[in-house]
Short mmCIF file of C-alpha atoms (C1' of nucleotides) in Angstrom, two decimals:
data_model
loop_
_atom_site.label_atom_id
_atom_site.label_comp_id
_atom_site.label_asym_id
_atom_site.label_seq_id
_atom_site.Cartn_x
_atom_site.Cartn_y
_atom_site.Cartn_z
CA UNK A 154 47.18 13.05 28.15
CA UNK A 155 48.24 9.64 27.74
CA UNK A 156 46.93 8.82 30.82
CA UNK A 157 43.91 9.82 29.76
CA UNK A 158 44.22 7.20 27.38
CA UNK A 159 44.31 4.89 29.92
CA UNK A 160 41.86 6.48 31.70
CA UNK A 161 38.92 6.69 29.04
CA UNK A 162 38.31 3.79 29.18
CA UNK A 163 38.04 2.67 32.07
CA UNK A 164 35.48 5.36 32.29
CA UNK A 165 33.62 4.21 29.26
CA UNK A 166 33.92 0.37 30.38
CA UNK A 167 32.51 1.55 33.98
CA UNK A 168 29.47 2.35 31.41
CA UNK A 169 27.95 4.34 34.35
CA UNK A 170 24.10 4.36 34.33
CA UNK A 171 22.99 6.92 32.12
CA UNK A 172 19.21 8.23 31.59
CA UNK A 173 19.11 7.02 28.58
CA UNK A 174 20.21 3.38 29.35
CA UNK A 175 18.42 3.08 32.19
CA UNK A 176 14.87 3.68 30.79
CA UNK A 177 13.06 1.34 29.20
CA UNK A 178 13.15 1.56 25.56
CA UNK A 179 10.03 -0.25 24.25
CA UNK A 180 11.65 0.19 20.93
CA UNK A 181 10.96 -2.76 18.42
CA UNK A 182 11.56 -4.13 14.56
CA UNK A 183 8.84 -4.01 12.96
CA UNK A 184 9.28 -5.67 9.95
CA UNK A 185 7.11 -4.20 6.78
CA UNK A 186 5.76 -7.41 6.83
CA UNK A 187 4.15 -7.03 10.01
CA UNK A 188 3.36 -3.67 9.30
CA UNK A 189 1.42 -4.72 6.66
CA UNK A 190 -0.01 -7.32 8.72
CA UNK A 191 -1.30 -5.26 10.75
CA UNK A 192 -3.05 -3.13 8.84
CA UNK A 193 -0.81 -0.18 9.46
CA UNK A 194 0.45 1.23 6.52
CA UNK A 195 2.58 4.25 7.04
CA UNK A 196 1.30 6.63 9.80
CA UNK A 197 3.32 9.28 9.99
CA UNK A 198 0.86 10.63 12.48
CA UNK A 199 3.06 9.96 14.89
CA UNK A 200 5.01 6.55 13.99
CA UNK A 201 8.11 7.90 13.30
CA UNK A 202 9.74 9.21 16.30
CA UNK A 203 8.80 7.68 19.37
CA UNK A 204 9.55 10.53 21.99
CA UNK A 205 12.27 8.72 24.42
CA UNK A 206 10.67 9.46 27.21
CA UNK A 207 7.25 9.24 25.97
CA UNK A 208 7.73 5.81 25.66
CA UNK A 209 6.05 4.25 28.63
CA UNK A 210 4.98 0.23 28.30
CA UNK A 211 7.64 -2.20 28.79
CA UNK A 212 4.97 -4.93 27.52
CA UNK A 213 8.52 -6.56 25.55
CA UNK A 214 7.99 -9.77 27.57
CA UNK A 215 5.55 -11.65 25.37
CA UNK A 216 6.60 -13.22 22.72
CA UNK A 217 3.39 -13.23 21.12
CA UNK A 218 2.51 -12.28 17.74
CA UNK A 219 -0.87 -10.73 17.31
CA UNK A 220 -2.75 -12.06 14.28
CA UNK A 221 -0.21 -13.63 11.93
CA UNK A 222 -2.56 -12.69 8.97
CA UNK A 223 -2.18 -15.49 6.39
CA UNK A 224 -1.46 -13.33 3.60
CA UNK A 225 1.87 -11.20 4.39
CA UNK A 226 4.78 -12.40 2.40
CA UNK A 227 6.09 -9.94 0.20
CA UNK A 228 8.35 -8.23 2.46
CA UNK A 229 10.26 -7.24 -0.61
CA UNK A 230 10.35 -4.38 -2.41
CA UNK A 231 8.40 -2.62 0.83
CA UNK A 232 9.90 0.21 2.82
CA UNK A 233 10.88 -0.28 5.84
CA UNK A 234 9.95 2.42 8.31
CA UNK A 235 13.22 4.78 9.44
CA UNK A 236 15.33 3.75 11.76
CA UNK A 237 15.67 5.39 14.50
CA UNK A 238 19.32 5.31 16.14
CA UNK A 239 18.96 5.20 19.74
CA UNK A 240 21.53 5.65 22.15
CA UNK A 241 22.35 2.06 22.69
CA UNK A 242 22.12 1.47 19.35
CA UNK A 243 24.68 3.94 18.90
CA UNK A 244 26.84 2.93 21.47
CA UNK A 245 27.05 -0.39 19.33
CA UNK A 246 27.59 1.33 16.48
CA UNK A 247 30.74 3.27 18.35
CA UNK A 248 32.18 -0.08 19.91
CA UNK A 249 31.98 -1.52 16.27
CA UNK A 250 33.78 1.26 14.69
CA UNK A 251 36.50 1.35 18.06
CA UNK A 252 36.52 -2.36 17.91
CA UNK A 253 37.49 -2.41 14.07
CA UNK A 254 39.97 0.63 14.19
CA UNK A 255 39.43 3.62 11.71
CA UNK A 256 40.89 1.51 8.56
CA UNK A 257 37.96 -1.21 9.33
CA UNK A 258 35.54 0.55 9.82
CA UNK A 259 33.79 0.54 7.06
CA UNK A 260 30.07 0.49 6.62
CA UNK A 261 29.60 -3.44 5.60
CA UNK A 262 32.41 -4.22 8.41
CA UNK A 263 30.51 -2.45 11.21
CA UNK A 264 27.08 -3.66 10.03
CA UNK A 265 28.63 -6.92 10.57
CA UNK A 266 29.85 -6.61 13.53
CA UNK A 267 27.32 -4.91 14.94
CA UNK A 268 24.98 -7.73 13.85
CA UNK A 269 22.14 -6.00 14.72
CA UNK A 270 19.29 -7.85 12.44
CA UNK A 271 16.97 -5.81 10.06
CA UNK A 272 20.28 -3.46 9.53
CA UNK A 273 21.11 -2.25 6.32
CA UNK A 274 24.96 -1.00 5.02
CA UNK A 275 22.90 1.99 4.40
CA UNK A 276 21.36 2.87 7.85
CA UNK A 277 24.90 2.33 8.91
CA UNK A 278 26.90 3.99 6.32
CA UNK A 279 24.59 7.31 6.49
CA UNK A 280 25.05 7.11 10.23
CA UNK A 281 28.65 6.91 9.77
CA UNK A 282 28.71 10.20 8.02
CA UNK A 283 26.81 11.93 10.39
CA UNK A 284 29.03 10.84 13.30
CA UNK A 285 32.13 11.42 10.93
CA UNK A 286 30.85 15.44 10.94
CA UNK A 287 30.25 15.39 14.29
CA UNK A 288 33.35 13.96 15.32
CA UNK A 289 34.83 17.07 12.89
CA UNK A 290 32.78 19.20 14.37
CA UNK A 291 33.76 18.26 17.67
CA UNK A 292 37.59 19.03 16.89
CA UNK A 293 36.77 22.34 15.50
CA UNK A 294 34.35 23.83 17.45
CA UNK A 295 33.40 21.85 20.07
CA UNK A 296 30.78 22.11 22.52
CA UNK A 297 27.96 21.35 20.56
CA UNK A 298 24.52 21.11 22.43
CA UNK A 299 22.42 20.05 19.54
CA UNK A 300 23.93 16.60 18.76
CA UNK A 301 22.19 14.62 21.78
CA UNK A 302 22.68 11.64 20.40
CA UNK A 303 26.09 11.39 19.66
CA UNK A 304 27.25 12.87 22.88
CA UNK A 305 25.14 9.85 24.39
CA UNK A 306 28.41 7.78 23.90
CA UNK A 307 32.04 8.79 24.81
CA UNK A 308 34.07 8.98 21.92
CA UNK A 309 36.96 7.02 21.89
CA UNK A 310 40.15 9.69 21.63
CA UNK A 311 41.73 7.56 18.24
CA UNK A 312 38.68 8.83 16.64
CA UNK A 313 39.61 12.43 16.95
CA UNK A 314 43.58 12.16 16.72
CA UNK A 315 43.69 10.71 13.88
CA UNK A 316 42.12 11.24 10.35
CA UNK A 317 42.77 7.71 8.80
CA UNK A 318 45.08 4.12 9.13
CA UNK A 319 46.56 3.44 12.91
CA UNK A 320 45.40 0.26 13.70
CA UNK A 321 45.59 0.75 17.90
CA UNK A 322 42.35 0.33 18.27
CA UNK A 323 43.35 -3.35 17.98
CA UNK A 324 44.82 -3.73 21.61
CA UNK A 325 41.44 -2.46 23.14
CA UNK A 326 40.27 -4.83 25.90
CA UNK A 327 37.36 -6.88 26.33
CA UNK A 328 35.36 -6.53 23.61
CA UNK A 329 31.12 -6.71 24.12
CA UNK A 330 30.11 -9.30 21.55
CA UNK A 331 27.55 -7.50 19.87
CA UNK A 332 24.74 -9.79 20.45
CA UNK A 333 21.69 -9.18 19.17
CA UNK A 334 19.45 -10.25 22.29
CA UNK A 335 17.05 -7.23 22.00
CA UNK A 336 17.91 -4.74 19.52
CA UNK A 337 15.85 -1.52 18.56
CA UNK A 338 15.06 -0.55 15.70
CA UNK A 339 12.57 1.47 14.25
CA UNK A 340 10.22 2.97 16.17
CA UNK A 341 6.75 1.11 16.96
CA UNK A 342 3.79 3.73 16.51
CA UNK A 343 2.08 4.58 19.84
CA UNK A 344 -1.02 2.51 18.27
CA UNK A 345 0.82 -0.58 18.55
CA UNK A 346 2.11 -0.38 21.79
CA UNK A 347 -1.18 -2.29 22.60
CA UNK A 348 0.29 -5.29 20.00
CA UNK A 349 3.59 -4.35 20.61
CA UNK A 350 5.52 -7.23 19.13
CA UNK A 351 8.64 -8.27 20.43
CA UNK A 352 10.79 -9.55 17.84
CA UNK A 353 13.08 -11.72 18.92
CA UNK A 354 16.35 -10.89 17.13
CA UNK A 355 19.49 -13.28 16.87
CA UNK A 356 22.44 -12.30 15.18
CA UNK A 357 23.16 -13.39 11.60
CA UNK A 358 23.83 -16.60 11.07
CA UNK A 359 27.42 -16.96 9.62
CA UNK A 360 27.06 -14.21 6.62
CA UNK A 361 23.77 -13.81 5.90
CA UNK A 362 22.48 -10.28 6.83
CA UNK A 363 20.66 -9.92 4.01
CA UNK A 364 16.76 -8.59 4.57
CA UNK A 365 15.12 -11.14 2.84
CA UNK A 366 16.84 -13.38 4.66
CA UNK A 367 16.40 -11.50 8.24
CA UNK A 368 12.91 -11.23 6.80
CA UNK A 369 12.05 -14.42 6.08
CA UNK A 370 13.30 -15.38 9.24
CA UNK A 371 11.46 -13.19 11.17
CA UNK A 372 8.30 -15.09 9.37
CA UNK A 373 9.50 -17.89 10.28
CA UNK A 374 9.22 -16.83 13.58
CA UNK A 375 5.75 -15.82 13.51
CA UNK A 376 4.57 -19.16 12.74
CA UNK A 377 6.83 -20.68 15.10
CA UNK A 378 6.57 -19.37 18.34
CA UNK A 379 8.52 -21.21 20.25
CA UNK A 380 11.79 -19.28 20.32
CA UNK A 381 13.47 -18.77 23.55
CA UNK A 382 17.06 -18.28 22.07
CA UNK A 383 20.10 -17.97 24.65
CA UNK A 384 22.89 -17.11 24.98
CA UNK A 385 24.60 -19.74 23.72
CA UNK A 386 22.87 -19.10 20.71
CA UNK A 387 23.86 -16.08 20.27
CA UNK A 388 27.83 -16.99 20.62
CA UNK A 389 28.34 -19.63 18.48
CA UNK A 390 27.12 -17.37 15.64
CA UNK A 391 29.68 -14.14 16.96
CA UNK A 392 32.25 -16.47 16.93
CA UNK A 393 31.97 -16.29 13.56
CA UNK A 394 33.09 -13.06 12.34
CA UNK A 395 36.71 -13.70 13.76
CA UNK A 396 37.73 -14.14 11.17
CA UNK A 397 36.30 -11.70 8.59
CA UNK A 398 37.84 -9.24 10.13
CA UNK A 399 41.01 -7.83 8.39
CA UNK A 400 43.46 -10.39 7.03
CA UNK A 401 46.62 -8.73 8.98
CA UNK A 402 44.60 -7.81 12.36
CA UNK A 403 45.73 -10.89 14.80
CA UNK A 404 44.48 -9.45 17.48
CA UNK A 405 40.95 -11.24 17.51
CA UNK A 406 38.31 -9.74 19.52
CA UNK A 407 37.47 -11.83 22.62
CA UNK A 408 33.98 -12.55 22.60
CA UNK A 409 32.42 -13.75 25.65
CA UNK A 410 28.81 -13.57 25.77
CA UNK A 411 28.39 -10.36 28.04
CA UNK A 412 24.51 -8.82 28.76
CA UNK A 413 25.96 -5.72 28.74
CA UNK A 414 22.93 -3.88 27.09
"C1'" DC B 62 32.83 4.03 0.21
"C1'" DT B 63 32.42 8.18 0.47
"C1'" DA B 64 29.72 12.67 0.09
"C1'" DA B 65 26.45 15.40 -1.41
"C1'" DT B 66 21.56 15.89 -2.06
"C1'" DA B 67 16.40 14.96 -1.12
"C1'" DA B 68 13.11 13.26 1.79
"C1'" DT B 69 11.01 13.34 6.03
"C1'" DA B 70 10.16 14.13 11.02
"C1'" DT B 71 10.05 16.97 14.68
"C1'" DG C 274 8.70 27.57 8.98
"C1'" DA C 275 12.95 25.74 10.50
"C1'" DT C 276 15.83 22.52 12.05
"C1'" DA C 277 17.14 17.61 12.75
"C1'" DT C 278 17.77 13.14 11.42
"C1'" DT C 279 17.84 9.46 7.61
"C1'" DA C 280 17.30 8.06 2.93
"C1'" DT C 281 18.54 8.11 -1.71
"C1'" DT C 282 21.83 9.00 -5.10
"C1'" DA C 283 26.16 10.39 -7.37
#
DNA sequence: CTAATAATAT
DNA sequence: GATATTATTA
């Protein structure tokens, strides 16, 4: 089965374009601020889950912020919409876990590595929990037709084999710097599709993954519609976390700006 | 952090 | 109403 170990990554890296990868997800992160700014409080009629394939538009190119109302400051204490784990997002998750190694694959670290703005530790923790259950279930019974999301991303063999420890994950080849060029979190209600907000998300600076910071940042953006973040921006930050990895971990990740997803 | 349970969406 | 997904709590 060793051969598979060599191959699995090859196949993985091959990155075969699955339908999910191809579909243009128009999912952007809508901050509570924006939500309220738009007068959309909690429309659960349809706001929750955007059907993956029913979301046609891709008007994300516009960096315009409709109606930057003046009185939207309280980003705190507001409940942000449910996070929707898209295949892409999940892939980032899996990548992060894989590259961190099971050992360091804890919510906090994963979150940091993912560098997905707006993503909280709780989000990752919850997803990680479910992911572990999925792995377990897979070892046991196998064919699970329910876990469509998880099935969309290949599961590194390492995950299945050992339950804990093992840092062999370090030898993993080229690591894709998880740059947050266009991340999709939370689904925009259909109503909003008209005024689709293209939230340009940059990775967190040094370690400020705080929601507050993030929110503040987005707000700033709203007021300064002059952002065209280039890749440069990104990897300078990405390079940062290298030190943050496990103290024993020497095999630092090779981070180049890749526009994978 | 992890596991269990509640809440919410489909 | 049941099931799946995510959030919250222990």
